[in-house]
mmCIF file with all atom_site columns, C-alpha atoms in Angstrom:
data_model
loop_
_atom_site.group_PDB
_atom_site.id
_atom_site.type_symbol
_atom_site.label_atom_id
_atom_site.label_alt_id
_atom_site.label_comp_id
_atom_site.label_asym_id
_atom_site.label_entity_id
_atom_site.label_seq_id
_atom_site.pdbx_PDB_ins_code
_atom_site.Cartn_x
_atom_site.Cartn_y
_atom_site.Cartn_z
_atom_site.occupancy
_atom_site.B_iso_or_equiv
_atom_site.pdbx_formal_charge
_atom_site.auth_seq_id
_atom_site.auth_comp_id
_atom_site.auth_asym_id
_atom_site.auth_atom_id
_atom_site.pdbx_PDB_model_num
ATOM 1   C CA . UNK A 1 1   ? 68.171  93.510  56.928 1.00 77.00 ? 26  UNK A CA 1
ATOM 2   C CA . UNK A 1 2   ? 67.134  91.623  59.944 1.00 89.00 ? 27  UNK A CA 1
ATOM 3   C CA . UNK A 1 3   ? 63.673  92.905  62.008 1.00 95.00 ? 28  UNK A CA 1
ATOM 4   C CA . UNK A 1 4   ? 61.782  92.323  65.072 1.00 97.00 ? 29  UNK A CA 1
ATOM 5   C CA . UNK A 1 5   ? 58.099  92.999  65.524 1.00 97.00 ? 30  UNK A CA 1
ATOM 6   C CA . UNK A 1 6   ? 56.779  92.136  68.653 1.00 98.00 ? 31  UNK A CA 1
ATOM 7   C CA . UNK A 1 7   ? 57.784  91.142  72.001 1.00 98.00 ? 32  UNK A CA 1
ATOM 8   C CA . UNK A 1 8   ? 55.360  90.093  74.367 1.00 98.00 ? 33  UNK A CA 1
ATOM 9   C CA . UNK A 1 9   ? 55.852  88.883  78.058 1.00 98.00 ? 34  UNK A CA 1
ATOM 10  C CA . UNK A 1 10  ? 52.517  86.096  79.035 1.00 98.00 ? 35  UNK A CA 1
ATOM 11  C CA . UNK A 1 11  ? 51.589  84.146  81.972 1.00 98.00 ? 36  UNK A CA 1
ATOM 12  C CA . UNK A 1 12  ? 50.745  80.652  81.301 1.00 96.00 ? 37  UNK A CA 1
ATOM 13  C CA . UNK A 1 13  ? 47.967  79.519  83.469 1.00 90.00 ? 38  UNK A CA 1
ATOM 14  C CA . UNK A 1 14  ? 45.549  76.266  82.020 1.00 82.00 ? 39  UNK A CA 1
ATOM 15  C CA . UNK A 1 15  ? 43.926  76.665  80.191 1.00 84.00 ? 40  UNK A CA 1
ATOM 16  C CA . UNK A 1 16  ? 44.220  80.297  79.061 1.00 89.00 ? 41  UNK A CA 1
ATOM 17  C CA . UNK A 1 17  ? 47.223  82.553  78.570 1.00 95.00 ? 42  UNK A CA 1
ATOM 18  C CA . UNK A 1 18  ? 47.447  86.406  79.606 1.00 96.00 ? 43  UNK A CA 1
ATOM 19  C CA . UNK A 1 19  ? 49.824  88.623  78.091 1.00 98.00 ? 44  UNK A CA 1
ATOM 20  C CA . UNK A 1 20  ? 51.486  91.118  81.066 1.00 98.00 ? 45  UNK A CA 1
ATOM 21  C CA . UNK A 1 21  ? 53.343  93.329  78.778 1.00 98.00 ? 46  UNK A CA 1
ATOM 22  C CA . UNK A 1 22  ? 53.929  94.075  75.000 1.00 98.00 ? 47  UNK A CA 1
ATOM 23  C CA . UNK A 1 23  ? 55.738  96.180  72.880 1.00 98.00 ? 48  UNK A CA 1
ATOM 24  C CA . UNK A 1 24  ? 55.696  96.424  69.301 1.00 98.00 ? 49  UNK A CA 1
ATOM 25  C CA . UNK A 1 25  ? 57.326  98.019  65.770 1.00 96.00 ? 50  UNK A CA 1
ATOM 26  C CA . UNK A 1 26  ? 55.107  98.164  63.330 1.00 94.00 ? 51  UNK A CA 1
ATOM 27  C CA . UNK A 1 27  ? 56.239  101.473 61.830 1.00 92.00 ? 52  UNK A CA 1
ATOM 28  C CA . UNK A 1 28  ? 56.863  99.359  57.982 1.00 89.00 ? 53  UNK A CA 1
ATOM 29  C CA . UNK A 1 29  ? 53.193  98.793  57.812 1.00 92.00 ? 54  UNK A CA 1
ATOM 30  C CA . UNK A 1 30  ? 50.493  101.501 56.843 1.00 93.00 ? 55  UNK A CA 1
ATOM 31  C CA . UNK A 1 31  ? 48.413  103.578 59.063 1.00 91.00 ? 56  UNK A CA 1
ATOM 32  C CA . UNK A 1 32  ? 45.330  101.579 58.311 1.00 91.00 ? 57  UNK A CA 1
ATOM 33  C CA . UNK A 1 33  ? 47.304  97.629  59.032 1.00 93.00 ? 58  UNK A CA 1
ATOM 34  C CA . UNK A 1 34  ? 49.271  98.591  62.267 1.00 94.00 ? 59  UNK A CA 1
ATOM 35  C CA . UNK A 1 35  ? 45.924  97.534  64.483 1.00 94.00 ? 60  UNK A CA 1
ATOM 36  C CA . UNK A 1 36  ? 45.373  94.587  62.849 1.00 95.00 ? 61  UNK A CA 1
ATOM 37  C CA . UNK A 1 37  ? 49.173  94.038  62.509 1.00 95.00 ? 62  UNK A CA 1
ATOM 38  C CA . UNK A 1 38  ? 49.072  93.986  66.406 1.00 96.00 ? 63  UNK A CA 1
ATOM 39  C CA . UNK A 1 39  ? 46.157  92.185  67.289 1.00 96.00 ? 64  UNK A CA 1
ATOM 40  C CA . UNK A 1 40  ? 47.365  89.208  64.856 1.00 96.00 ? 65  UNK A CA 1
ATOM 41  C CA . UNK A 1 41  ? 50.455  89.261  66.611 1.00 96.00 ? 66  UNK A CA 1
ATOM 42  C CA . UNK A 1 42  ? 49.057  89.039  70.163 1.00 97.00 ? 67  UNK A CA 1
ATOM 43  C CA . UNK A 1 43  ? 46.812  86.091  68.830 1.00 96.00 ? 68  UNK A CA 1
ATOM 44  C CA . UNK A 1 44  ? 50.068  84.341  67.749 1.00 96.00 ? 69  UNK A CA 1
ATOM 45  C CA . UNK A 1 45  ? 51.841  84.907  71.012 1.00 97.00 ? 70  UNK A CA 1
ATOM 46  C CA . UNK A 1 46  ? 49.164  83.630  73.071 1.00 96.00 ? 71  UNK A CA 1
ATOM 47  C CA . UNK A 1 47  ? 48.475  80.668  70.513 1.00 96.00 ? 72  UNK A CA 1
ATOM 48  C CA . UNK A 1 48  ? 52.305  79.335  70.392 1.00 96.00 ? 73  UNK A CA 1
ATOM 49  C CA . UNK A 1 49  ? 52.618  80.080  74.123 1.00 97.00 ? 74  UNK A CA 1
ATOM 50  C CA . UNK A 1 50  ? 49.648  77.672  74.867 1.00 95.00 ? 75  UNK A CA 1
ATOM 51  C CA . UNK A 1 51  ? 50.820  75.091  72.239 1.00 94.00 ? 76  UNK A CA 1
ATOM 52  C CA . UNK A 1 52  ? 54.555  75.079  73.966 1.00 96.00 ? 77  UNK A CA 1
ATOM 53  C CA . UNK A 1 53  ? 55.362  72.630  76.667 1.00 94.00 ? 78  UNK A CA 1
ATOM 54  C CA . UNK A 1 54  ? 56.740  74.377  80.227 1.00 95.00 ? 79  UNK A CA 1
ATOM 55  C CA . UNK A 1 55  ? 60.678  73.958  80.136 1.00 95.00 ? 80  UNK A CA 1
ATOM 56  C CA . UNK A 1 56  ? 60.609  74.273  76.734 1.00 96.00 ? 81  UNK A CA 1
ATOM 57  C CA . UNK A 1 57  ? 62.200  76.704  73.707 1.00 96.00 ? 82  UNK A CA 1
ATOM 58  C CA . UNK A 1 58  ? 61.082  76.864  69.877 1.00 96.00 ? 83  UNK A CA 1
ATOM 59  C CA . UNK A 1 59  ? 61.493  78.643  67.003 1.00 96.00 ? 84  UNK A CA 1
ATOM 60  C CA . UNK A 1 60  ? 58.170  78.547  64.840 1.00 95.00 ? 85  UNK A CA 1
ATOM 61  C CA . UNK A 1 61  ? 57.490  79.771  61.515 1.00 94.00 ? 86  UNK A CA 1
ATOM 62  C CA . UNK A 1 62  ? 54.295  81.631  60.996 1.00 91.00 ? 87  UNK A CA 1
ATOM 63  C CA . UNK A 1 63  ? 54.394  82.609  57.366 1.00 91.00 ? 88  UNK A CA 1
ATOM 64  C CA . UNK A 1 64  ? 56.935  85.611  56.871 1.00 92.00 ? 89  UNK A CA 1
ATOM 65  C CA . UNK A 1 65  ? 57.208  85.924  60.228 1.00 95.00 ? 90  UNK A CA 1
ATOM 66  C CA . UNK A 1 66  ? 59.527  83.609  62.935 1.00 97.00 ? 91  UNK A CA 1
ATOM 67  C CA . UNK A 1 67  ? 58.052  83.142  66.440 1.00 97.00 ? 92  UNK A CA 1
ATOM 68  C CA . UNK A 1 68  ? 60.642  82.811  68.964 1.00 98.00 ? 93  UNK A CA 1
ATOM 69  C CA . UNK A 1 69  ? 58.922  81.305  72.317 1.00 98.00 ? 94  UNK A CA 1
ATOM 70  C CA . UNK A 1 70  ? 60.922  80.204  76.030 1.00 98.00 ? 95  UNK A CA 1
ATOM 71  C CA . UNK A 1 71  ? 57.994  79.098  78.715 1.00 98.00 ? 96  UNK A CA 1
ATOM 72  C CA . UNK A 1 72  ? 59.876  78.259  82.217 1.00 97.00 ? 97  UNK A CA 1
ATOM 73  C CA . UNK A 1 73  ? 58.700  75.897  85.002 1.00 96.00 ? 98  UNK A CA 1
ATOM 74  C CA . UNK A 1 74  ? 56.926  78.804  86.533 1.00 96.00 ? 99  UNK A CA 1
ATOM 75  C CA . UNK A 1 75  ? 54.805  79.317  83.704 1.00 97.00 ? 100 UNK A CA 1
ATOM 76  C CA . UNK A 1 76  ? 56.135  82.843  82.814 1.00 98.00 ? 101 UNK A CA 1
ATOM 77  C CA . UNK A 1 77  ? 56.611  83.035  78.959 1.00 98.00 ? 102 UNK A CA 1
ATOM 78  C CA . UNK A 1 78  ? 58.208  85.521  76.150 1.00 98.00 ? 103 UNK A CA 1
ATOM 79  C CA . UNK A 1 79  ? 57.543  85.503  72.504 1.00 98.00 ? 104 UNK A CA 1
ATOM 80  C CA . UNK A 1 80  ? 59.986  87.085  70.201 1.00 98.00 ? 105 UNK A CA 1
ATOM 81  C CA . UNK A 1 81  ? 58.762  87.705  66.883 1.00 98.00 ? 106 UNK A CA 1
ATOM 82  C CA . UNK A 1 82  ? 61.307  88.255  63.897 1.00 97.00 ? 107 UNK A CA 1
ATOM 83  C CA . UNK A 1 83  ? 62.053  88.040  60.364 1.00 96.00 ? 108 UNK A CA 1
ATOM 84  C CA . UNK A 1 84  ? 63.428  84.810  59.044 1.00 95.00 ? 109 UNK A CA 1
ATOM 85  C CA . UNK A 1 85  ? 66.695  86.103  58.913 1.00 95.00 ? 110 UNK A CA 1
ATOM 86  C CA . UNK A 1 86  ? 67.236  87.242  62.950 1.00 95.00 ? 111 UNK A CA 1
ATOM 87  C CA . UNK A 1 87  ? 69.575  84.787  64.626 1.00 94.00 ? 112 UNK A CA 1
ATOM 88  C CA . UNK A 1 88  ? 67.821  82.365  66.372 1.00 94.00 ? 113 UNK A CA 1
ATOM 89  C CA . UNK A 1 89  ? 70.515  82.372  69.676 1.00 93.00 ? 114 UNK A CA 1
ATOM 90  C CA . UNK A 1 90  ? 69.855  86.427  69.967 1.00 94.00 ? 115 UNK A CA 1
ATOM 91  C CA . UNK A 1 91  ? 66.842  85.744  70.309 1.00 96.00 ? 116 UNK A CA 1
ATOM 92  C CA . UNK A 1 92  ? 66.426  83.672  72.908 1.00 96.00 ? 117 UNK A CA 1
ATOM 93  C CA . UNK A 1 93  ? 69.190  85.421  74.847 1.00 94.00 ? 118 UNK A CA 1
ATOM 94  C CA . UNK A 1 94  ? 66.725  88.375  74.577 1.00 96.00 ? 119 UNK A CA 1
ATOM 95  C CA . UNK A 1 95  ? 63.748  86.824  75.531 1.00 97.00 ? 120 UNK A CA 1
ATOM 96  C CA . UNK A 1 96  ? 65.441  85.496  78.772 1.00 96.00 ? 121 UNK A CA 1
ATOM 97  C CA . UNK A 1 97  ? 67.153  88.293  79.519 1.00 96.00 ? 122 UNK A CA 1
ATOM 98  C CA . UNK A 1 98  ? 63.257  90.289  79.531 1.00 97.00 ? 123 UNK A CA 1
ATOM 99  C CA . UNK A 1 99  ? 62.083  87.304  81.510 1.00 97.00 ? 124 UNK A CA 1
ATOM 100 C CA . UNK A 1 100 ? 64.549  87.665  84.256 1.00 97.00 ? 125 UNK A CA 1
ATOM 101 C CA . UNK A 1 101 ? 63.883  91.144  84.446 1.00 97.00 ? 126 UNK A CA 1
ATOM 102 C CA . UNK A 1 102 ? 60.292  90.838  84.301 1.00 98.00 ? 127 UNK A CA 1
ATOM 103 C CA . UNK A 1 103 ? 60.165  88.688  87.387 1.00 97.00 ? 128 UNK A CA 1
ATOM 104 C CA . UNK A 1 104 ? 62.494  91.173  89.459 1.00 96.00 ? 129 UNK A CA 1
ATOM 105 C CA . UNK A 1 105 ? 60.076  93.824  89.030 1.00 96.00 ? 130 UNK A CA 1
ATOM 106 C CA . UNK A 1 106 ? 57.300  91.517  89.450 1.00 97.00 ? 131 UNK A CA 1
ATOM 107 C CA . UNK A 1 107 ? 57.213  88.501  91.875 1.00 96.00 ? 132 UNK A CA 1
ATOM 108 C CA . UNK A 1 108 ? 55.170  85.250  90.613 1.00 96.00 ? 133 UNK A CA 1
ATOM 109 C CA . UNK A 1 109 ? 52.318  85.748  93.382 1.00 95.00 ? 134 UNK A CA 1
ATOM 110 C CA . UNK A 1 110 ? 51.220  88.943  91.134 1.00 96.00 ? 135 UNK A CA 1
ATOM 111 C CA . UNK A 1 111 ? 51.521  87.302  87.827 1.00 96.00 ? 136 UNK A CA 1
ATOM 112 C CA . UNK A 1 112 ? 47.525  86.170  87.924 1.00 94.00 ? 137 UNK A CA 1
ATOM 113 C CA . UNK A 1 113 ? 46.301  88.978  88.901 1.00 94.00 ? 138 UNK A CA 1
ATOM 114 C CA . UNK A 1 114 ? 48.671  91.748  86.833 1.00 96.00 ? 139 UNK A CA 1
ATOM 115 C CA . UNK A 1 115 ? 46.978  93.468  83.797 1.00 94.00 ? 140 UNK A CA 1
ATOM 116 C CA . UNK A 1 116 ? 48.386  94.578  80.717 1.00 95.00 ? 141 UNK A CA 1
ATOM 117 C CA . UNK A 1 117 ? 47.748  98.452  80.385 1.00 92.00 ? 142 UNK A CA 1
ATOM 118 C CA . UNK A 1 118 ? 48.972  98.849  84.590 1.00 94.00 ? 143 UNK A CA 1
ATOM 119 C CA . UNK A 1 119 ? 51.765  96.844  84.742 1.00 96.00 ? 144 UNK A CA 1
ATOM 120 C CA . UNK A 1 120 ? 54.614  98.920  84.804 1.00 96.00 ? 145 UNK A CA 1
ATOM 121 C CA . UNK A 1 121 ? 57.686  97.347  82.272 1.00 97.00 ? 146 UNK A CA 1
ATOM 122 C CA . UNK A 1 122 ? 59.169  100.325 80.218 1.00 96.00 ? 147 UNK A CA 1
ATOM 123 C CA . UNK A 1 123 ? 62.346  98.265  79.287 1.00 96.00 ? 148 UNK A CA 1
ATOM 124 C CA . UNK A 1 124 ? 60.287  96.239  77.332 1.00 97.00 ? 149 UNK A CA 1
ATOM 125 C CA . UNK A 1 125 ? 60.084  98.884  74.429 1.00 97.00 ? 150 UNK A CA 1
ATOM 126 C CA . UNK A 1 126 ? 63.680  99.210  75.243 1.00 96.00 ? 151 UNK A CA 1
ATOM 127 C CA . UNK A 1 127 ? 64.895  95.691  74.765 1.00 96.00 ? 152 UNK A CA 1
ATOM 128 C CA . UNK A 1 128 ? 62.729  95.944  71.603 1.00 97.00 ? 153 UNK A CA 1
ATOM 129 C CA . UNK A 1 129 ? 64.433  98.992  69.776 1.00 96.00 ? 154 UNK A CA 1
ATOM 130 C CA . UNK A 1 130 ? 68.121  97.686  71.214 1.00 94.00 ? 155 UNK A CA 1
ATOM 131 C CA . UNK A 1 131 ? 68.005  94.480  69.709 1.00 96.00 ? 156 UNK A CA 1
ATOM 132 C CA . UNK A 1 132 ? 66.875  95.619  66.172 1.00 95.00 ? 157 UNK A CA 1
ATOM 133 C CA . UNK A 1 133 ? 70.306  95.295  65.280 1.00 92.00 ? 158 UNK A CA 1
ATOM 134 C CA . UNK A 1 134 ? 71.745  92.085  66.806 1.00 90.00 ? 159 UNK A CA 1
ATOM 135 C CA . UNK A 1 135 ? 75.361  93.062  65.993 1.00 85.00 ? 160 UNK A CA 1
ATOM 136 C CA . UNK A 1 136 ? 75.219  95.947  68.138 1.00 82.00 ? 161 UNK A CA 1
ATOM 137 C CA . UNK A 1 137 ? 72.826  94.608  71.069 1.00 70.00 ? 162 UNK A CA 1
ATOM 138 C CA . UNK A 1 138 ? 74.799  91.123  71.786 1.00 64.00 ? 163 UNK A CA 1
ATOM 139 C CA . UNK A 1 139 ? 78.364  90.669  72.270 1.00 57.00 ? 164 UNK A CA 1
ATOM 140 C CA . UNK A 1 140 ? 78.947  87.698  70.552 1.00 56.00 ? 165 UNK A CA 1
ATOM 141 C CA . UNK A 1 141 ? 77.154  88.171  67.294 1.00 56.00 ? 166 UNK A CA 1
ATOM 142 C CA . UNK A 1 142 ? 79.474  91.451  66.730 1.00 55.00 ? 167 UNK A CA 1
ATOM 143 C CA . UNK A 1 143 ? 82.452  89.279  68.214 1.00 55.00 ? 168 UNK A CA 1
ATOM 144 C CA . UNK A 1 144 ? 81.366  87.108  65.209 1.00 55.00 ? 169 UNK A CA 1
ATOM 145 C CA . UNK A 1 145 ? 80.911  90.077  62.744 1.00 52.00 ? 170 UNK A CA 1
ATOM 146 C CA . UNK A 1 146 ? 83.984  90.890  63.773 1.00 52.00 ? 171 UNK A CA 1
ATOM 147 C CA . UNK A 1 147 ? 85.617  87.836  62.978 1.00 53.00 ? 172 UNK A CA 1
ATOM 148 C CA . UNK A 1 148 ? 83.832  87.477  59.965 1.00 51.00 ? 173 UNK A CA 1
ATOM 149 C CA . UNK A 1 149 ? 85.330  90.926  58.488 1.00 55.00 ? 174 UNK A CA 1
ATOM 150 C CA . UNK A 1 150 ? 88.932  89.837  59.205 1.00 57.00 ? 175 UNK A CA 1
ATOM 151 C CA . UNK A 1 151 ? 88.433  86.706  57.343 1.00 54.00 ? 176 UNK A CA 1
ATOM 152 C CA . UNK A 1 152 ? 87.259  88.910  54.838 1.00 52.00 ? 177 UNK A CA 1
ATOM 153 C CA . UNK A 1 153 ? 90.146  91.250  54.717 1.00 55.00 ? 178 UNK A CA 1
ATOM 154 C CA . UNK A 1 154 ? 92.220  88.093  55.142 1.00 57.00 ? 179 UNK A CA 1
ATOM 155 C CA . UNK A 1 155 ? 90.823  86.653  51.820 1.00 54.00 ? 180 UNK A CA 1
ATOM 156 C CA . UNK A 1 156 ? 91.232  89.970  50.126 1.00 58.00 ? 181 UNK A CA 1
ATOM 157 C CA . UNK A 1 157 ? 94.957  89.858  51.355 1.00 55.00 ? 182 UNK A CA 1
ATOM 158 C CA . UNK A 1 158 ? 95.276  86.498  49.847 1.00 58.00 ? 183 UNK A CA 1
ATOM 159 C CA . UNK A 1 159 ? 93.575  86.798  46.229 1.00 63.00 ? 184 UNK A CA 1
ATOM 160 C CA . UNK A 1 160 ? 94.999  90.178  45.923 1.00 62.00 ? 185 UNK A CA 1
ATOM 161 C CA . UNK A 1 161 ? 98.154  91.214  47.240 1.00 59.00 ? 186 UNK A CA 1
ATOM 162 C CA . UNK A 1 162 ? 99.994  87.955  47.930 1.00 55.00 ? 187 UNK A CA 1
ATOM 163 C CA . UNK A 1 163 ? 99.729  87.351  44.080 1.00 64.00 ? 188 UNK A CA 1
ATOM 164 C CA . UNK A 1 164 ? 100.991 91.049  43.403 1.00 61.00 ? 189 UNK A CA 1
ATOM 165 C CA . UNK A 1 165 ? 104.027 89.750  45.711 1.00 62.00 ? 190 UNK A CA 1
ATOM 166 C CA . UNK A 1 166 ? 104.266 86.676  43.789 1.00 61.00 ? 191 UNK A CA 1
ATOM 167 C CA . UNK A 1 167 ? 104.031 88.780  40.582 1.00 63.00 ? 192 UNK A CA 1
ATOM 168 C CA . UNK A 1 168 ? 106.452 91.235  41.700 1.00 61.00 ? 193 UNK A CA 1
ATOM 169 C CA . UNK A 1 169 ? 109.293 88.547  42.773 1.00 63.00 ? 194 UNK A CA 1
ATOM 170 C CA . UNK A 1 170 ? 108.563 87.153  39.587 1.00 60.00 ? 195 UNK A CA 1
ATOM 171 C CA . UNK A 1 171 ? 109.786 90.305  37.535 1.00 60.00 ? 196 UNK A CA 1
ATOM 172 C CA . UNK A 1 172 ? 112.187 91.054  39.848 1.00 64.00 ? 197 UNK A CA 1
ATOM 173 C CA . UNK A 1 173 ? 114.008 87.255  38.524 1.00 64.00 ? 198 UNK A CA 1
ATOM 174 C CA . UNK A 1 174 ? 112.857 87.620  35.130 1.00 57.00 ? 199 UNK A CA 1
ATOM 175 C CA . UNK A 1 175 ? 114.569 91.008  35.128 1.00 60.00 ? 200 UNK A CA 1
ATOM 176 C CA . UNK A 1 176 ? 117.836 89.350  36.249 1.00 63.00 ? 201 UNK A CA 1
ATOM 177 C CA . UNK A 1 177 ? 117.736 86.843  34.186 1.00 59.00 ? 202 UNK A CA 1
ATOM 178 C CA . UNK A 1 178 ? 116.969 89.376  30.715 1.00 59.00 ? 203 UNK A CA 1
ATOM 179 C CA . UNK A 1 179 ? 119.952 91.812  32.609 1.00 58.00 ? 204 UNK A CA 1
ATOM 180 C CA . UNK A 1 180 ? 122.492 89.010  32.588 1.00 59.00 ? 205 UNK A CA 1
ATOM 181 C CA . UNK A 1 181 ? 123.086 88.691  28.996 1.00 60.00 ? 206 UNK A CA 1
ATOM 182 C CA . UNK A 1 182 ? 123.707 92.321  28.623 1.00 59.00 ? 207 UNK A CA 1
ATOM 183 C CA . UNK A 1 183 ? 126.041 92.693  31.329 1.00 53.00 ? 208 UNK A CA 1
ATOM 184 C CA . UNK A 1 184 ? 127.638 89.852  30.498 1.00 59.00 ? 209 UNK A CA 1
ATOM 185 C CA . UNK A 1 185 ? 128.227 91.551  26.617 1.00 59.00 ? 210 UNK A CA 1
ATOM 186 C CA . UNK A 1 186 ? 129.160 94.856  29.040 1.00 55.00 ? 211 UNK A CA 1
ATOM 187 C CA . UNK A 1 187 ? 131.855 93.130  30.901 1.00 63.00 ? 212 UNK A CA 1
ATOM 188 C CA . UNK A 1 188 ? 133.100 91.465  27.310 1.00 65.00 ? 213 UNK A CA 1
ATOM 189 C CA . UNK A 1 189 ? 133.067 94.652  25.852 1.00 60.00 ? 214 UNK A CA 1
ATOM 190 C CA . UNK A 1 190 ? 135.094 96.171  28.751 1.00 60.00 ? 215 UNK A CA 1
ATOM 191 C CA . UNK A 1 191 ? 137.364 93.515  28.677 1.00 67.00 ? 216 UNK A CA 1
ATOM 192 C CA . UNK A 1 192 ? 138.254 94.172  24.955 1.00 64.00 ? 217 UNK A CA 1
ATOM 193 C CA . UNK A 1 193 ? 138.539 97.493  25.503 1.00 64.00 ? 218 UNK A CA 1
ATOM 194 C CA . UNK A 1 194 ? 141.392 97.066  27.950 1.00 64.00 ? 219 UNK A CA 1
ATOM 195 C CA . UNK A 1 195 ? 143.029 94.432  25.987 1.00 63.00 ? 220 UNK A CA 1
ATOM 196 C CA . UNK A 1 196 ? 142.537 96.709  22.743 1.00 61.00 ? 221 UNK A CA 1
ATOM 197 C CA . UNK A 1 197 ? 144.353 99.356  24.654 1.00 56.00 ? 222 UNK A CA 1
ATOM 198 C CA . UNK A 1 198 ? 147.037 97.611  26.466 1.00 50.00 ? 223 UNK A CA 1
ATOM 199 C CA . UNK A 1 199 ? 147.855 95.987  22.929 1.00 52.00 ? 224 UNK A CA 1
ATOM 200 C CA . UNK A 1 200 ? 148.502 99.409  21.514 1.00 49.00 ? 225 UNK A CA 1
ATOM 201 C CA . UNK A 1 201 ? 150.249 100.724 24.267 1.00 52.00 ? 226 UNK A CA 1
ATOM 202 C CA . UNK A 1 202 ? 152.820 97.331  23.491 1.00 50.00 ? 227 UNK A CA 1
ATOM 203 C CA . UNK A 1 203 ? 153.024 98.401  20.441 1.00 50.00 ? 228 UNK A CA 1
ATOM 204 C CA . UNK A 1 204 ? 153.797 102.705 20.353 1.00 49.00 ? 229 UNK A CA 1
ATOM 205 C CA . UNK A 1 205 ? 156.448 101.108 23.305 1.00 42.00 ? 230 UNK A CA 1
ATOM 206 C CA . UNK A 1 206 ? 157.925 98.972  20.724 1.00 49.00 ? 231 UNK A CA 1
ATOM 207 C CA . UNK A 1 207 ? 158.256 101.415 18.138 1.00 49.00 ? 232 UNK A CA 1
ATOM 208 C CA . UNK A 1 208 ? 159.854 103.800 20.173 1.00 48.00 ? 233 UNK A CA 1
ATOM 209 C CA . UNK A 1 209 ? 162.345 101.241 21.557 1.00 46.00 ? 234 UNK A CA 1
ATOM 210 C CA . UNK A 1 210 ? 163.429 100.870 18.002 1.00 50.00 ? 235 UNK A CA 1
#
């Protein structure tokens, strides 16, 4: 099952990076990691924020973790941190979408001076919890996981109940070809009945003619 950790929104200004807002899930790790858990986190954000060019999008491993990272020309940034398994294109759809969001609430002549614990981004934690499930938070992955179960029940039809049609069609002949024989010794026996009788019939006329 896919998961996302972190999501942090930065502002990349040489030669240091400030994170503006940040939401994370670290509800699968103990009471005594989630700190930690966090503060690693924010380290990697800011790290593979400074280390990626402006213009530019990545997907980075970081051990069991995937680092997802868009910085634009106007040095705002979003890091995405996953599991290996979240889809790579949901991701960045995400992170832009929080981007573009970000900078309607907040206009680029506030990014140097805005602070993390005052700057006012709720949807953040939103976007966060939505997207846990990429099926149900973007329309073309569950177009796709749509797709994917019909080809699924498509397959099924095929190994399963076209060969039960196949099988049936097949009895059906082979019982017309075992029924022939008999009803060809039916129609032979009918025949010879009627003859049989006719022949006697001939002959009780006979007899009484003489």
């Amino acid at each position: 099952m896919v998961k996302l950790y972190a999501l942090t929104v930065l502002y990349k200004s040489p030669p240091s990076t400030t994170t503006l807002k940040a939401a994370y899930d670290v509800e699968s790790f103990s009471f005594f990691q989630k700190n930690s858990i966090k503060e690693f986190m924010c380290f990697v954000s800011k790290t593979i924020v400074e280390r990626t060019q402006t213009c530019a999008r990545q997907s980075v491993k970081e051990g069991e973790y995937m680092c997802h990272v868009y910085v634009r020309a106007d040095n705002l940034a979003a890091v995405l941190i996953s599991d290996h398994e979240y889809p790579r294109r949901v991701a960045h759809t995400l992170i832009t979408k929080v981007m573009e969001e970000f900078m309607a609430k907040h206009p680029p002549s506030t990014w140097p001076v805005l602070k993390e614990v005052t700057t006012d981004f709720p949807q953040i934690n939103m976007y966060l919890a939505k997207y846990q499930n990429p099926v149900d938070a973007d329309a073309l992955t569950k177009m796709q996981n749509d797709l994917d179960e019909t080809k699924i029940i498509l397959v099924r039809i095929n190994n399963y109940i076209v060969p039960l049609l196949f099988a049936k069609k097949f009895l059906s002949d082979l019982f017309d070809y075992l029924k022939y024989p008999f009803v060809h010794i039916y129609r032979t026996i009918q025949t010879n009945r009627r003859s049989r009788h006719v022949h006697i019939s001939h002959e009780k006329v006979s007899q009484k003619c003489q």
